[in-house]
Amino acid sequence: QVQVVESGGGLVQPGGSLRLSCAVSGSCLSIYDMGWYRQAPGKQRELVAIIVDGGFTNYADFVKGRFTISRDNSKNMVYLQMNSLKPEDTAVYYCALNCRSGVNVRNSYWGQGTQVTVSS
């Protein structure tokens, strides 16, 4: 059983910073990729950033230059450093991963989310 737990959300003023953490536990032979998504009230869930094998990253246009995704394979952790936060960044942020859990077995897992509120 693979578990995904996010932390680090909270209330921050515009222009401030937050660092989100995602801890992965359980039986995952290898992680193909991990990513952060967000969903604001009344809006669709959207991709924020992903990191794949080899450390390659990709970002949504609305966070490029402000957010940085990183991964610590030894700790089974992924992080999202968020700088220059804007009110429109307010959302529940979710961590997700694609995991190889067996021979020819691949599953996706999601955390419960952590609330990020950007307001003065």
PDB file of C-alpha atoms in Angstrom:
ATOM      1  CA  GLN A   1       0.000   0.000   0.000  1.00  0.00           C
ATOM      2  CA  VAL A   2       1.416   3.335  -1.077  1.00  0.00           C
ATOM      3  CA  GLN A   3       0.609   6.436   0.921  1.00  0.00           C
ATOM      4  CA  VAL A   4       1.143  10.039  -0.086  1.00  0.00           C
ATOM      5  CA  VAL A   5       1.062  12.821   2.506  1.00  0.00           C
ATOM      6  CA  GLU A   6       1.475  16.535   1.808  1.00  0.00           C
ATOM      7  CA  SER A   7       2.479  19.172   4.313  1.00  0.00           C
ATOM      8  CA  GLY A   8       3.675  22.754   4.454  1.00  0.00           C
ATOM      9  CA  GLY A   9       0.584  24.638   3.402  1.00  0.00           C
ATOM     10  CA  GLY A  10      -0.705  27.662   5.228  1.00  0.00           C
ATOM     11  CA  LEU A  11      -1.509  31.349   5.052  1.00  0.00           C
ATOM     12  CA  VAL A  12       1.017  33.671   3.448  1.00  0.00           C
ATOM     13  CA  GLN A  13       0.983  37.266   2.236  1.00  0.00           C
ATOM     14  CA  PRO A  14       1.299  38.119  -1.447  1.00  0.00           C
ATOM     15  CA  GLY A  15       4.942  38.007  -2.446  1.00  0.00           C
ATOM     16  CA  GLY A  16       5.746  35.529   0.285  1.00  0.00           C
ATOM     17  CA  SER A  17       7.041  31.987   0.085  1.00  0.00           C
ATOM     18  CA  LEU A  18       6.039  28.509   1.139  1.00  0.00           C
ATOM     19  CA  ARG A  19       7.693  25.144   0.830  1.00  0.00           C
ATOM     20  CA  LEU A  20       5.441  22.140   0.361  1.00  0.00           C
ATOM     21  CA  SER A  21       6.610  18.639   1.133  1.00  0.00           C
ATOM     22  CA  CYS A  22       5.289  15.316  -0.042  1.00  0.00           C
ATOM     23  CA  ALA A  23       6.217  12.091   1.718  1.00  0.00           C
ATOM     24  CA  VAL A  24       5.740   8.758   0.008  1.00  0.00           C
ATOM     25  CA  SER A  25       5.661   5.496   1.901  1.00  0.00           C
ATOM     26  CA  GLY A  26       4.771   1.919   1.117  1.00  0.00           C
ATOM     27  CA  SER A  27       5.756  -0.574  -1.504  1.00  0.00           C
ATOM     28  CA  CYS A  28       6.796   1.257  -4.623  1.00  0.00           C
ATOM     29  CA  LEU A  29       9.504  -0.460  -6.620  1.00  0.00           C
ATOM     30  CA  SER A  30      10.206   2.687  -8.552  1.00  0.00           C
ATOM     31  CA  ILE A  31       8.608   6.051  -9.153  1.00  0.00           C
ATOM     32  CA  TYR A  32       8.217   7.049 -12.764  1.00  0.00           C
ATOM     33  CA  ASP A  33       7.326  10.614 -11.989  1.00  0.00           C
ATOM     34  CA  MET A  34       5.907  12.816  -9.266  1.00  0.00           C
ATOM     35  CA  GLY A  35       4.008  16.031  -9.487  1.00  0.00           C
ATOM     36  CA  TRP A  36       2.091  18.783  -7.807  1.00  0.00           C
ATOM     37  CA  TYR A  37      -1.423  19.763  -8.768  1.00  0.00           C
ATOM     38  CA  ARG A  38      -3.778  22.350  -7.387  1.00  0.00           C
ATOM     39  CA  GLN A  39      -7.482  23.013  -7.308  1.00  0.00           C
ATOM     40  CA  ALA A  40      -9.212  26.220  -6.341  1.00  0.00           C
ATOM     41  CA  PRO A  41     -12.870  26.286  -5.275  1.00  0.00           C
ATOM     42  CA  GLY A  42     -15.156  25.987  -8.272  1.00  0.00           C
ATOM     43  CA  LYS A  43     -12.286  25.333 -10.644  1.00  0.00           C
ATOM     44  CA  GLN A  44     -10.752  22.289 -12.270  1.00  0.00           C
ATOM     45  CA  ARG A  45      -7.673  20.623 -10.917  1.00  0.00           C
ATOM     46  CA  GLU A  46      -4.598  21.735 -12.818  1.00  0.00           C
ATOM     47  CA  LEU A  47      -1.016  20.616 -13.125  1.00  0.00           C
ATOM     48  CA  VAL A  48       1.540  22.795 -11.369  1.00  0.00           C
ATOM     49  CA  ALA A  49       4.824  20.945 -11.860  1.00  0.00           C
ATOM     50  CA  ILE A  50       6.188  17.471 -12.477  1.00  0.00           C
ATOM     51  CA  ILE A  51       9.550  15.804 -12.047  1.00  0.00           C
ATOM     52  CA  VAL A  52      10.488  12.621 -13.884  1.00  0.00           C
ATOM     53  CA  ASP A  53      13.260  10.047 -13.837  1.00  0.00           C
ATOM     54  CA  GLY A  54      16.574  11.735 -14.365  1.00  0.00           C
ATOM     55  CA  GLY A  55      15.429  14.863 -12.598  1.00  0.00           C
ATOM     56  CA  PHE A  56      13.822  16.542 -15.578  1.00  0.00           C
ATOM     57  CA  THR A  57      11.099  18.986 -14.664  1.00  0.00           C
ATOM     58  CA  ASN A  58       8.201  20.694 -16.313  1.00  0.00           C
ATOM     59  CA  TYR A  59       6.082  23.592 -15.089  1.00  0.00           C
ATOM     60  CA  ALA A  60       2.788  25.193 -15.859  1.00  0.00           C
ATOM     61  CA  ASP A  61       3.192  28.598 -17.461  1.00  0.00           C
ATOM     62  CA  PHE A  62       1.590  30.386 -14.543  1.00  0.00           C
ATOM     63  CA  VAL A  63       4.304  29.253 -12.106  1.00  0.00           C
ATOM     64  CA  LYS A  64       7.425  29.328 -14.260  1.00  0.00           C
ATOM     65  CA  GLY A  65      10.154  31.354 -12.618  1.00  0.00           C
ATOM     66  CA  ARG A  66       8.370  31.312  -9.267  1.00  0.00           C
ATOM     67  CA  PHE A  67       8.002  27.656  -8.266  1.00  0.00           C
ATOM     68  CA  THR A  68      10.629  24.934  -8.117  1.00  0.00           C
ATOM     69  CA  ILE A  69       9.959  21.228  -7.841  1.00  0.00           C
ATOM     70  CA  SER A  70      12.648  18.937  -6.470  1.00  0.00           C
ATOM     71  CA  ARG A  71      12.967  15.336  -5.403  1.00  0.00           C
ATOM     72  CA  ASP A  72      14.999  13.474  -2.816  1.00  0.00           C
ATOM     73  CA  ASN A  73      14.990   9.848  -3.889  1.00  0.00           C
ATOM     74  CA  SER A  74      16.784   8.608  -0.779  1.00  0.00           C
ATOM     75  CA  LYS A  75      14.009  10.002   1.417  1.00  0.00           C
ATOM     76  CA  ASN A  76      11.113   9.326  -0.938  1.00  0.00           C
ATOM     77  CA  MET A  77      10.235  12.998  -0.803  1.00  0.00           C
ATOM     78  CA  VAL A  78       9.240  15.615  -3.312  1.00  0.00           C
ATOM     79  CA  TYR A  79       9.116  19.341  -2.629  1.00  0.00           C
ATOM     80  CA  LEU A  80       7.575  22.418  -4.131  1.00  0.00           C
ATOM     81  CA  GLN A  81       9.275  25.693  -3.308  1.00  0.00           C
ATOM     82  CA  MET A  82       6.834  28.504  -3.999  1.00  0.00           C
ATOM     83  CA  ASN A  83       8.132  32.062  -4.196  1.00  0.00           C
ATOM     84  CA  SER A  84       6.506  35.347  -5.161  1.00  0.00           C
ATOM     85  CA  LEU A  85       3.114  33.949  -4.292  1.00  0.00           C
ATOM     86  CA  LYS A  86       0.026  35.606  -5.688  1.00  0.00           C
ATOM     87  CA  PRO A  87      -3.582  35.545  -4.477  1.00  0.00           C
ATOM     88  CA  GLU A  88      -4.488  33.470  -7.528  1.00  0.00           C
ATOM     89  CA  ASP A  89      -2.171  30.750  -6.222  1.00  0.00           C
ATOM     90  CA  THR A  90      -4.692  30.079  -3.474  1.00  0.00           C
ATOM     91  CA  ALA A  91      -5.796  26.468  -3.789  1.00  0.00           C
ATOM     92  CA  VAL A  92      -5.538  23.015  -2.340  1.00  0.00           C
ATOM     93  CA  TYR A  93      -2.264  21.540  -3.514  1.00  0.00           C
ATOM     94  CA  TYR A  94      -2.022  17.825  -4.175  1.00  0.00           C
ATOM     95  CA  CYS A  95       0.957  15.555  -4.580  1.00  0.00           C
ATOM     96  CA  ALA A  96       0.698  12.658  -6.999  1.00  0.00           C
ATOM     97  CA  LEU A  97       2.959   9.961  -8.361  1.00  0.00           C
ATOM     98  CA  ASN A  98       3.078   7.194 -10.889  1.00  0.00           C
ATOM     99  CA  CYS A  99       4.478   4.123  -9.199  1.00  0.00           C
ATOM    100  CA  ARG A 100       5.723   0.778 -10.419  1.00  0.00           C
ATOM    101  CA  SER A 101       4.358  -1.602  -7.808  1.00  0.00           C
ATOM    102  CA  GLY A 102       5.193  -4.885  -9.503  1.00  0.00           C
ATOM    103  CA  VAL A 103       6.118  -6.545 -12.747  1.00  0.00           C
ATOM    104  CA  ASN A 104       4.087  -4.806 -15.414  1.00  0.00           C
ATOM    105  CA  VAL A 105       2.040  -3.122 -12.686  1.00  0.00           C
ATOM    106  CA  ARG A 106       1.763   0.648 -12.640  1.00  0.00           C
ATOM    107  CA  ASN A 107      -0.481   2.710 -10.381  1.00  0.00           C
ATOM    108  CA  SER A 108      -1.153   6.342  -9.657  1.00  0.00           C
ATOM    109  CA  TYR A 109      -1.497   7.664  -6.119  1.00  0.00           C
ATOM    110  CA  TRP A 110      -2.728  10.944  -4.706  1.00  0.00           C
ATOM    111  CA  GLY A 111      -2.391  12.669  -1.382  1.00  0.00           C
ATOM    112  CA  GLN A 112      -5.204  14.366   0.513  1.00  0.00           C
ATOM    113  CA  GLY A 113      -3.937  17.850  -0.267  1.00  0.00           C
ATOM    114  CA  THR A 114      -2.694  20.814   1.705  1.00  0.00           C
ATOM    115  CA  GLN A 115      -4.331  24.243   1.707  1.00  0.00           C
ATOM    116  CA  VAL A 116      -2.360  27.241   0.482  1.00  0.00           C
ATOM    117  CA  THR A 117      -3.943  30.639   1.024  1.00  0.00           C
ATOM    118  CA  VAL A 118      -2.301  33.801  -0.292  1.00  0.00           C
ATOM    119  CA  SER A 119      -3.902  36.884   1.189  1.00  0.00           C
ATOM    120  CA  SER A 120      -2.965  40.130   2.863  1.00  0.00           C
TER     121      SER A 120
END
